[in-house]
mmCIF file of C-alpha atoms and ligand atoms in Angstrom:
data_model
loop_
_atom_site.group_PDB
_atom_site.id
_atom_site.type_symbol
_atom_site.label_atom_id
_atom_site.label_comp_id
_atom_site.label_asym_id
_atom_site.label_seq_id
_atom_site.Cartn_x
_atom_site.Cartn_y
_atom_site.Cartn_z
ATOM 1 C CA UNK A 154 111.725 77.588 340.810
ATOM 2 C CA UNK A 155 114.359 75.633 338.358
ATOM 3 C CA UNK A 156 116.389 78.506 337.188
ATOM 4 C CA UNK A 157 116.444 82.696 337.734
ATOM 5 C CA UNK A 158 116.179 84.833 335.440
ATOM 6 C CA UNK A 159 118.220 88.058 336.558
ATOM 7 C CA UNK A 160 117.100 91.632 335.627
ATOM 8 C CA UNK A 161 119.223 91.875 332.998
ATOM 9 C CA UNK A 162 118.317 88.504 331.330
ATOM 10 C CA UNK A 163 121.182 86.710 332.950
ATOM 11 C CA UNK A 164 120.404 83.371 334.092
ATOM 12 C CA UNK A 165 121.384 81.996 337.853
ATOM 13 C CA UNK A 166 120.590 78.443 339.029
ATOM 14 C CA UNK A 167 118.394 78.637 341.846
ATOM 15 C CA UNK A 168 120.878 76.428 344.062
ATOM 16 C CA UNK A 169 124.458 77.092 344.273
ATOM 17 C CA UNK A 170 127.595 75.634 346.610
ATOM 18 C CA UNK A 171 128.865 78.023 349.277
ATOM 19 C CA UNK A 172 132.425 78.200 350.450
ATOM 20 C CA UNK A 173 132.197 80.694 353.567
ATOM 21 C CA UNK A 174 134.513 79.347 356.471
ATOM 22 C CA UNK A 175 135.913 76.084 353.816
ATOM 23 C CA UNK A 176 139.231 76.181 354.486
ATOM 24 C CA UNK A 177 141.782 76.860 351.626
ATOM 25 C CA UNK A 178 142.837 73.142 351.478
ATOM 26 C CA UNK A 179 139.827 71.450 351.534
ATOM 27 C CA UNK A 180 137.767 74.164 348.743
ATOM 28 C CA UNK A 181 139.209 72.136 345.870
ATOM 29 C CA UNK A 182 137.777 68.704 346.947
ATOM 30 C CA UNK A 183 134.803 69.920 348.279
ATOM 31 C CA UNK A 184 133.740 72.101 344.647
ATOM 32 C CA UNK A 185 134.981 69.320 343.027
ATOM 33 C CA UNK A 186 132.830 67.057 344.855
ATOM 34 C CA UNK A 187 130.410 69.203 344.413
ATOM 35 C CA UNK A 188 130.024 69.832 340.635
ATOM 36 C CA UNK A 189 130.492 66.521 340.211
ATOM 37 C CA UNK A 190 126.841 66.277 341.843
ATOM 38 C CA UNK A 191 125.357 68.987 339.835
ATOM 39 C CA UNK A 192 126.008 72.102 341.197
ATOM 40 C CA UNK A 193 126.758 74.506 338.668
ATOM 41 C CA UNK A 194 126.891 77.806 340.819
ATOM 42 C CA UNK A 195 129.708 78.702 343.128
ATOM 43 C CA UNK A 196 129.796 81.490 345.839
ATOM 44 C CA UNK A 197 132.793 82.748 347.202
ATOM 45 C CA UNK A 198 134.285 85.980 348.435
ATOM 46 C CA UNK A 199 137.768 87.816 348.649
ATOM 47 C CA UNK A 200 137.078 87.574 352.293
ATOM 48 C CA UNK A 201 137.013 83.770 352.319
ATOM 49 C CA UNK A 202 140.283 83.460 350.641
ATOM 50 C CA UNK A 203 139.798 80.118 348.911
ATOM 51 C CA UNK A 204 139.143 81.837 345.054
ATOM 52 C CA UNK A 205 142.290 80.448 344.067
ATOM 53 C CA UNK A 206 141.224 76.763 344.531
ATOM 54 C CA UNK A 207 137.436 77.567 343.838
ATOM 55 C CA UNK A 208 139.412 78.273 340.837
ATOM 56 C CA UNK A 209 141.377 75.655 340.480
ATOM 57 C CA UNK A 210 138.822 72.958 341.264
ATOM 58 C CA UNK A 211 136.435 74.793 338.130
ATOM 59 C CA UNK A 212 139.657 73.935 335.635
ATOM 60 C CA UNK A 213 140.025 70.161 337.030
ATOM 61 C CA UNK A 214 136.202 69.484 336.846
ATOM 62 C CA UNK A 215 136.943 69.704 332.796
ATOM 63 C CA UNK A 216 133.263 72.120 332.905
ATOM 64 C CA UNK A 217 133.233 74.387 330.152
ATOM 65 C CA UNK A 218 133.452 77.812 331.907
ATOM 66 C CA UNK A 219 130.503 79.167 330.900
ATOM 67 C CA UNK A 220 128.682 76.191 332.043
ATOM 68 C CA UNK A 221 129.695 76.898 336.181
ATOM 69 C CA UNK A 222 128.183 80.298 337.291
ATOM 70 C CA UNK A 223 130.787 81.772 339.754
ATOM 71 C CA UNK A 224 129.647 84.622 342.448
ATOM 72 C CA UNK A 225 132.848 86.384 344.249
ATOM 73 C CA UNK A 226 132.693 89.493 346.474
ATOM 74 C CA UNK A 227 134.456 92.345 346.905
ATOM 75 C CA UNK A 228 135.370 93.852 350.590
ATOM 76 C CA UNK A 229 134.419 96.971 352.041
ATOM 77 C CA UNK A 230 138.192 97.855 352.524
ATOM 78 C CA UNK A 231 138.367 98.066 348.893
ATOM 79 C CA UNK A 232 134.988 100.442 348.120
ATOM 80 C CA UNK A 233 137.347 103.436 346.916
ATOM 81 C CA UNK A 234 136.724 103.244 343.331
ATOM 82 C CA UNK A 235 140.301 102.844 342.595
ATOM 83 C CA UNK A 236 140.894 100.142 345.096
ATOM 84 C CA UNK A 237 137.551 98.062 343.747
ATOM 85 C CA UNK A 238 138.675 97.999 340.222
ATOM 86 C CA UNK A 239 142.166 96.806 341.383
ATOM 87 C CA UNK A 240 140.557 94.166 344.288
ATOM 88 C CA UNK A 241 138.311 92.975 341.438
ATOM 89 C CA UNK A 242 141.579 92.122 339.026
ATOM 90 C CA UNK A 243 143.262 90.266 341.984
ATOM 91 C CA UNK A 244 140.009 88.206 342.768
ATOM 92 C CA UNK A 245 139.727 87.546 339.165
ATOM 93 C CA UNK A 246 143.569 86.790 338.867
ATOM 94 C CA UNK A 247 142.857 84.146 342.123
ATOM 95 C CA UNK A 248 140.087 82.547 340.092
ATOM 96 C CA UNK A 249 141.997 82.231 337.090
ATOM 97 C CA UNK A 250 139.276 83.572 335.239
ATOM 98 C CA UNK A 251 138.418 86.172 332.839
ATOM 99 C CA UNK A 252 135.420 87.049 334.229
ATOM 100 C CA UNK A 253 133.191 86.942 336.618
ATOM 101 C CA UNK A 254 129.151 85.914 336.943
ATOM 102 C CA UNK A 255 127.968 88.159 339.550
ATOM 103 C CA UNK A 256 130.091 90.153 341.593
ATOM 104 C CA UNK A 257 128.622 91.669 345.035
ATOM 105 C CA UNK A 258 129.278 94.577 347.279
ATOM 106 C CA UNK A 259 129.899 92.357 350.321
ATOM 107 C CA UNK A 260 128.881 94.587 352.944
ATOM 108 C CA UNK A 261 126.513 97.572 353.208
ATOM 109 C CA UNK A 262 129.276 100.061 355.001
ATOM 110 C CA UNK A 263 131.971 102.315 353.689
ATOM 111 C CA UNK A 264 131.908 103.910 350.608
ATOM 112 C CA UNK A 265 129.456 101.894 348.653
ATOM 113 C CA UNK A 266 128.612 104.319 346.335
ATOM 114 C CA UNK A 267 132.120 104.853 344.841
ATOM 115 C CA UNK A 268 132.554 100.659 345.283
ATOM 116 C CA UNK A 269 129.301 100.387 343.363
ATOM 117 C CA UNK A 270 130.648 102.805 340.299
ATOM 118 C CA UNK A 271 133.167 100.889 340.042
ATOM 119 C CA UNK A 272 131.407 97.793 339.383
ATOM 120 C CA UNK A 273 128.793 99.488 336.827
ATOM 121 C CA UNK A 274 132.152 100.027 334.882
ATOM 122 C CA UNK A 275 133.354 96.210 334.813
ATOM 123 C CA UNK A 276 130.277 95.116 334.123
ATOM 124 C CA UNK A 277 130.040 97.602 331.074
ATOM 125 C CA UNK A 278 133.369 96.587 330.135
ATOM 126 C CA UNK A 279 132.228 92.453 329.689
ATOM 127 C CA UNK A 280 133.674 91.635 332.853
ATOM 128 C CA UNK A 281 131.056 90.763 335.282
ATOM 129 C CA UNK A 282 127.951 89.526 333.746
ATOM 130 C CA UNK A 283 125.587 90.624 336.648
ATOM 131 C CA UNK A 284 125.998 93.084 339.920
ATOM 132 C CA UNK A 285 124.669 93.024 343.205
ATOM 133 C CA UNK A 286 124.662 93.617 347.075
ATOM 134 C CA UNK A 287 124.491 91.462 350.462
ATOM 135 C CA UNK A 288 123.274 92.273 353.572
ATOM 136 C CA UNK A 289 121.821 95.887 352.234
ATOM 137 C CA UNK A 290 118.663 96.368 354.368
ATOM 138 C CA UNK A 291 115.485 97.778 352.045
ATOM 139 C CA UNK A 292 116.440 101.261 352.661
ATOM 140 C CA UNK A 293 120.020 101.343 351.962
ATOM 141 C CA UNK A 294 118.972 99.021 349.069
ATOM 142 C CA UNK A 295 116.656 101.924 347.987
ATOM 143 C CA UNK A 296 118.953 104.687 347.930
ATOM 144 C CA UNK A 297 121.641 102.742 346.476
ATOM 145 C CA UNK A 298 120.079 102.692 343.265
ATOM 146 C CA UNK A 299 117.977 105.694 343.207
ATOM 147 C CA UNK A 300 121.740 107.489 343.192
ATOM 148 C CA UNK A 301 123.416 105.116 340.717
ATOM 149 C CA UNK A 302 122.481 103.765 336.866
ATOM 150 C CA UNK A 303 122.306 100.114 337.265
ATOM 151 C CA UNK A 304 119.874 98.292 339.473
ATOM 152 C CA UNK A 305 121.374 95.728 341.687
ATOM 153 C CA UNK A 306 120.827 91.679 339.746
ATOM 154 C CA UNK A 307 120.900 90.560 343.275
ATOM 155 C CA UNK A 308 120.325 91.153 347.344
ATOM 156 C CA UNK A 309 122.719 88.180 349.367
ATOM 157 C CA UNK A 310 121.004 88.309 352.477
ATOM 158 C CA UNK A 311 120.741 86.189 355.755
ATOM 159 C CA UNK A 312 117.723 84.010 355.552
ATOM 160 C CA UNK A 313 116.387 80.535 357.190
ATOM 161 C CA UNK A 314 113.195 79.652 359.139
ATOM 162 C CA UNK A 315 114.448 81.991 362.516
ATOM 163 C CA UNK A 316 115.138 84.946 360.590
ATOM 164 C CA UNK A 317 112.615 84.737 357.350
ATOM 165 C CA UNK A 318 113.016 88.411 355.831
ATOM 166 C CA UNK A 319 109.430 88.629 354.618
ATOM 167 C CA UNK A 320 109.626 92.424 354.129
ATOM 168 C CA UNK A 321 112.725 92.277 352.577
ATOM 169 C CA UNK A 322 111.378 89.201 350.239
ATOM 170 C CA UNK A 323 108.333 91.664 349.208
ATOM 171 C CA UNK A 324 110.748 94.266 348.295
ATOM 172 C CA UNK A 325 112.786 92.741 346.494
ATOM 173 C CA UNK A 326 110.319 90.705 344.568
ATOM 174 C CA UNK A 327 108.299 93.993 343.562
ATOM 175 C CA UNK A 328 112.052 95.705 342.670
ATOM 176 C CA UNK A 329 112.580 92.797 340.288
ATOM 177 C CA UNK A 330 115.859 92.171 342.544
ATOM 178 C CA UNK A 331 116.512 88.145 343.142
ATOM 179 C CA UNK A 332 116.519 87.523 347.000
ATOM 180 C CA UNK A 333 119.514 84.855 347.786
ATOM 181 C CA UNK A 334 120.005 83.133 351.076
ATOM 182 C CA UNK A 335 123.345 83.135 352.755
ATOM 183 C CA UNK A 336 122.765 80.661 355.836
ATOM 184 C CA UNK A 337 120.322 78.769 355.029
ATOM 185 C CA UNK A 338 121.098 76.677 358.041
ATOM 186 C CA UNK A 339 121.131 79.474 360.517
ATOM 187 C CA UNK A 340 125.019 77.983 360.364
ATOM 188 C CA UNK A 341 123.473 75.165 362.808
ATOM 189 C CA UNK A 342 122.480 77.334 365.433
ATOM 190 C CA UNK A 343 119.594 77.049 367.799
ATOM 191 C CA UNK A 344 119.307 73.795 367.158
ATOM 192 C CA UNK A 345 117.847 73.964 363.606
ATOM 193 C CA UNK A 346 118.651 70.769 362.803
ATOM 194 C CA UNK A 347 116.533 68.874 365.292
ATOM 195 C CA UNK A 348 113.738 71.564 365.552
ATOM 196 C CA UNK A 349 110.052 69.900 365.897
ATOM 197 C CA UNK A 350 108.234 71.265 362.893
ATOM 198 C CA UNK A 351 111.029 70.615 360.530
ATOM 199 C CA UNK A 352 111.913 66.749 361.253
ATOM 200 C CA UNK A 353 108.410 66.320 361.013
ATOM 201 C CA UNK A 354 108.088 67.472 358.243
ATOM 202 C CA UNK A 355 111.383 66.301 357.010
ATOM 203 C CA UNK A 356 110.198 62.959 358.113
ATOM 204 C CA UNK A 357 106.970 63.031 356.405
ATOM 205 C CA UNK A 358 109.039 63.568 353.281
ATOM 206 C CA UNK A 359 111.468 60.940 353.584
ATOM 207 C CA UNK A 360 114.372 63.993 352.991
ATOM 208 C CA UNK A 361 116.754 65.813 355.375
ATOM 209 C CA UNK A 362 115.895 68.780 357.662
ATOM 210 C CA UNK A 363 118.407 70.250 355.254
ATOM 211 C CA UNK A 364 116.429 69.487 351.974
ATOM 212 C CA UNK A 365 113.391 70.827 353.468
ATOM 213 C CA UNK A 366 114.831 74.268 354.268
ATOM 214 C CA UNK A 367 116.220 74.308 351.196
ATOM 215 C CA UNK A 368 112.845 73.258 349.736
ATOM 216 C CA UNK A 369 111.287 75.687 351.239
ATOM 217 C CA UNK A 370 113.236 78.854 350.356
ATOM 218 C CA UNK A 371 113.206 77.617 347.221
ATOM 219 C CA UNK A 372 109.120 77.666 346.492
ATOM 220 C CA UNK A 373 109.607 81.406 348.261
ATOM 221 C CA UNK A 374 111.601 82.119 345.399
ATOM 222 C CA UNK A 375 115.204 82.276 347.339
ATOM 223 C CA UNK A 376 118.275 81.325 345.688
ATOM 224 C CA UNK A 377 119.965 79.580 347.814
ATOM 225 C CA UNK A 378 124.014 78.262 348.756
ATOM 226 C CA UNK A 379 124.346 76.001 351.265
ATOM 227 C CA UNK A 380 127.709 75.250 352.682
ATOM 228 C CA UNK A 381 129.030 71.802 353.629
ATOM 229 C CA UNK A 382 132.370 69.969 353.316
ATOM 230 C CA UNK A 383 130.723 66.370 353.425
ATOM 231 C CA UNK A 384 129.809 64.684 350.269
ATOM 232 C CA UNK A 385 126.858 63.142 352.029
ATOM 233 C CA UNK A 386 125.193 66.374 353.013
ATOM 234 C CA UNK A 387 126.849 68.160 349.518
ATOM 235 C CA UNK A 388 124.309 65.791 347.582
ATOM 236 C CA UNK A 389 121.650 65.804 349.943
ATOM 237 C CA UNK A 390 121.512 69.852 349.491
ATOM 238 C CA UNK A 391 121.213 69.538 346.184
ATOM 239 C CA UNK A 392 118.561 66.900 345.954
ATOM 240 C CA UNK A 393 115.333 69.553 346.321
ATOM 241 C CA UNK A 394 113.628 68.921 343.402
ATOM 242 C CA UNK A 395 111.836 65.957 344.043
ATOM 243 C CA UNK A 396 109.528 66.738 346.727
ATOM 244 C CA UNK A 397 106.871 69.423 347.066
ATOM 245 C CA UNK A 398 105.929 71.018 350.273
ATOM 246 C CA UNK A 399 102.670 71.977 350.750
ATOM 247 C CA UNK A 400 101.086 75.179 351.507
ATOM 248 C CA UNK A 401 100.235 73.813 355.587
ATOM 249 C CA UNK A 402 103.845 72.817 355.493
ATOM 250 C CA UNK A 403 105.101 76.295 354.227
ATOM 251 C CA UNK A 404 102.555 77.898 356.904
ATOM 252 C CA UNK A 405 104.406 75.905 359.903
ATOM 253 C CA UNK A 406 107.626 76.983 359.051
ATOM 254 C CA UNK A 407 106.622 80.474 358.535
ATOM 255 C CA UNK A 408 105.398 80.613 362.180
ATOM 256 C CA UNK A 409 109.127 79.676 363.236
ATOM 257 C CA UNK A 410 110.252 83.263 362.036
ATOM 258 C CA UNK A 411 111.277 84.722 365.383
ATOM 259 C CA UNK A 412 113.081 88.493 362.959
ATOM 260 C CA UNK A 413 116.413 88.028 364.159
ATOM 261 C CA UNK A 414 119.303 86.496 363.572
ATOM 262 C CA UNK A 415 121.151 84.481 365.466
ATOM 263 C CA UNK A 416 124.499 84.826 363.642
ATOM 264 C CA UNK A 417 124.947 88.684 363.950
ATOM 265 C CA UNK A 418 123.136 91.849 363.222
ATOM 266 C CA UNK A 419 124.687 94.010 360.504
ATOM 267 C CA UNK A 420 123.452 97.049 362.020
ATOM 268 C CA UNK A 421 124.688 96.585 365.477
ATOM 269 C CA UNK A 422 127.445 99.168 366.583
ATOM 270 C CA UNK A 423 129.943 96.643 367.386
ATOM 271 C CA UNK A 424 129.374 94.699 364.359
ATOM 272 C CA UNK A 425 129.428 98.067 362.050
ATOM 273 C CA UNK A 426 132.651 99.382 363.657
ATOM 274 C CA UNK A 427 134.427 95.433 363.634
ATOM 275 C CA UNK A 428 133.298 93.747 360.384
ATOM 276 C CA UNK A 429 133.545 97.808 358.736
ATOM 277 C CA UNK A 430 137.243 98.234 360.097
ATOM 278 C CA UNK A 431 138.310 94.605 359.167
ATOM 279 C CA UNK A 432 140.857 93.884 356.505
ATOM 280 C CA UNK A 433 141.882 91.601 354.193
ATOM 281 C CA UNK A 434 145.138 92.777 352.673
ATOM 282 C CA UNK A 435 147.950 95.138 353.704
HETATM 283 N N1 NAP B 138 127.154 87.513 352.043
HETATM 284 C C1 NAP B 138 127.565 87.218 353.244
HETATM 285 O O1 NAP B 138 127.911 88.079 354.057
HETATM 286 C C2 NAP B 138 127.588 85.779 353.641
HETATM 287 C C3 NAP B 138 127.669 85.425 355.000
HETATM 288 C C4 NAP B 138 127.685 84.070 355.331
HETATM 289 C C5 NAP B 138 127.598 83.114 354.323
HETATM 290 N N2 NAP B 138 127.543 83.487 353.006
HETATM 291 C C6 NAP B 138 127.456 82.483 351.902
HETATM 292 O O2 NAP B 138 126.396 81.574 352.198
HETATM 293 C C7 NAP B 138 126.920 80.248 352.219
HETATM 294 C C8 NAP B 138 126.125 79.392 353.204
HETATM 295 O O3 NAP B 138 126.147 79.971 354.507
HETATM 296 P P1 NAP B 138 127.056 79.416 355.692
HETATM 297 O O4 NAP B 138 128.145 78.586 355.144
HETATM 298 O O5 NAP B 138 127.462 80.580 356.523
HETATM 299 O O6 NAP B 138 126.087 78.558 356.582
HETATM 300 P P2 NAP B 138 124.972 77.436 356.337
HETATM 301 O O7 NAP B 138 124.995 76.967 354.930
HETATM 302 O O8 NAP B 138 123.729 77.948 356.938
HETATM 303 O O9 NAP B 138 125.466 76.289 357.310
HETATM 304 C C9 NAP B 138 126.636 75.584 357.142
HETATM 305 C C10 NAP B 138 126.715 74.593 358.311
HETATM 306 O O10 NAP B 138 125.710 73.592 358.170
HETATM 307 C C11 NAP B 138 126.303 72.302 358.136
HETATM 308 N N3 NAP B 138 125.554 71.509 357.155
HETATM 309 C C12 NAP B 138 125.526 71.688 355.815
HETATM 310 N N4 NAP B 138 124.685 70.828 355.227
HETATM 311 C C13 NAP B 138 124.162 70.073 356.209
HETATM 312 C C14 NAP B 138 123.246 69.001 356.224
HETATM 313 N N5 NAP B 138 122.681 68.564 355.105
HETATM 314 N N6 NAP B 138 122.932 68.448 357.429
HETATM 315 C C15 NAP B 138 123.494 68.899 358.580
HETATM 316 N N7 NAP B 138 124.386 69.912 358.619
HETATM 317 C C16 NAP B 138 124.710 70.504 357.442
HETATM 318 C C17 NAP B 138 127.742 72.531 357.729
HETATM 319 O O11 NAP B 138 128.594 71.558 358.308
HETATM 320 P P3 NAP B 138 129.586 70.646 357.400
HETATM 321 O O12 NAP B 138 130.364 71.553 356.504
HETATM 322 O O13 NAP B 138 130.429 69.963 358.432
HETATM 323 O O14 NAP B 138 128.688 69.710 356.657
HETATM 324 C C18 NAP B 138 128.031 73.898 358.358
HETATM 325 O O15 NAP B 138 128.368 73.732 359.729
HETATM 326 C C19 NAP B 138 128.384 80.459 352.616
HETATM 327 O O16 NAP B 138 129.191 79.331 352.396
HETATM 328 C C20 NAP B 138 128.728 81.654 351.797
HETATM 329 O O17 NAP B 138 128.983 81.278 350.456
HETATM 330 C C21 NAP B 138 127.529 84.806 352.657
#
């Protein structure tokens, strides 16, 4: 999979750079570093507050806009319809830009349904090329656009070899709805990086544990945007495209899909009550 084509004709690259938990003064460098290498998609959020220096690094790079594909998100503080269309100006105002790519709902709590009006209007408007969701299990997925005109571009959702999301992958493919990864890496955890089936496969590659995740999501036709500040690893995650797993390989690592993530579960009480209370502005 070279490039996605979004359900309304938009077109995504099928590997972008992250910039979840990049501090603000290190975003510039590392997107710069970055698109120097080839990346031409960038995913931030609100949330992450670094758009201003996502931004800023886009400008310096000397790209022509349309050439960089930028992803922001808006928070679930700001799903009145009101507050979304005045969160989006501010992250758009941050950016420095006069629009934005895709634009997602960043969490599947609150009131979605207003936030979600309100970007069907901006993207009417010219000002977000393509909409979309993370996190939204099938279901809330489901209703969300039975109720509402346009069909989510996109579905953000956690995904790496412990926590696969087949059933969501189905879905989405037979929704026409483009499945994207956030951790890719599982964020390190459990070990991911020195798990058995992957360096050897890895190894049998020649490429990084890293590349072969990556490789792998890819030929399961995941988008994906992996985070790192190094400029070793920020061209090594890029580098996917010339290997090929095989179908045995693809079979081993989708026998290490244990259906649960080790990061957090969106649906868990705690996590519904903290991350849905949380805010990001006065
Ligand atoms: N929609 C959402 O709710 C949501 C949630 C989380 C993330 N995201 C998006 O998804 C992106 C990726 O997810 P993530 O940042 O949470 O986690 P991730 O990409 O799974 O993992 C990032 C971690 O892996 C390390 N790493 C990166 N490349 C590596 C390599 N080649 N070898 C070894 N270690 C490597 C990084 O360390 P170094 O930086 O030190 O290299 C960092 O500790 C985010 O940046 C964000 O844009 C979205």
């Amino acid at each position: 999979m070279r490039e996605v084509r979004l359900n309304n004709g938009v077109m995504m690259p099928p590997v972008g750079f992250g910039v979840y938990q990049i501090d603000k003064n290190e975003t510039k460098a590392a997107v710069l570093e970055a698109l120097e290498v080839g990346y031409r998609m960038i995913d931030t959020a609100a949330s992450y507050f670094n758009e201003r220096e996502v931004g800023e690094a886009i400008r310096e790079s000397g790209l022509p806009r349309e050439s960089v594909f930028v992803t922001s998100k808006l928070w679930v503080q700001d799903y009145e319809y009101d507050d979304a269309l005045r969160a989006f100006d501010r992250s758009l105002s941050e950016l420095g830009l006069d629009y934005i790519d895709l634009y997602l709902l960043h969490k599947p709590y609150g009131n979605y349904y207003a936030a979600w009006r309100a970007l069907e209007r901006l993207h009417k408007e010219g000002r977000i090329r393509a909409i979309g969701v993370t996190s939204f299990s099938n279901e809330r997925l489901q209703d969300l656009f039975l109720h509402n005109e346009i069909k989510p571009a996109v579905n953000q959702i956690e995904t790496h070899p412990f926590q696969q999301q087949k059933d969501a992958n189905a879905f989405l493919k037979a929704e026409g709805i483009v499945h994207e990864a956030w951790a890719p890496f599982a964020e390190g955890q459990k070990g991911i990086f020195t798990n058995s089936v992957l360096t050897e496969i890895a190894a049998s590659h020649c490429k990084s544990v890293a590349a072969v995740i990556l490789r792998w999501l890819n030929q399961r036709g995941v988008v994906v945007i992996p985070k790192s500040i190094r400029a070793d690893r920020i061209r090594e995650n890029f580098n996917i495209f010339d290997f090929r797993l095989s179908d045995a390989e693809m079979a081993a690592i989708s026998a290490l899909d244990e259906k649960k993530s080790p990061i957090y579960d969106d649906m868990d009480l705690a996590t519904v009550r903290a991350i849905g209370t949380y805010k990001i502005h006065d």
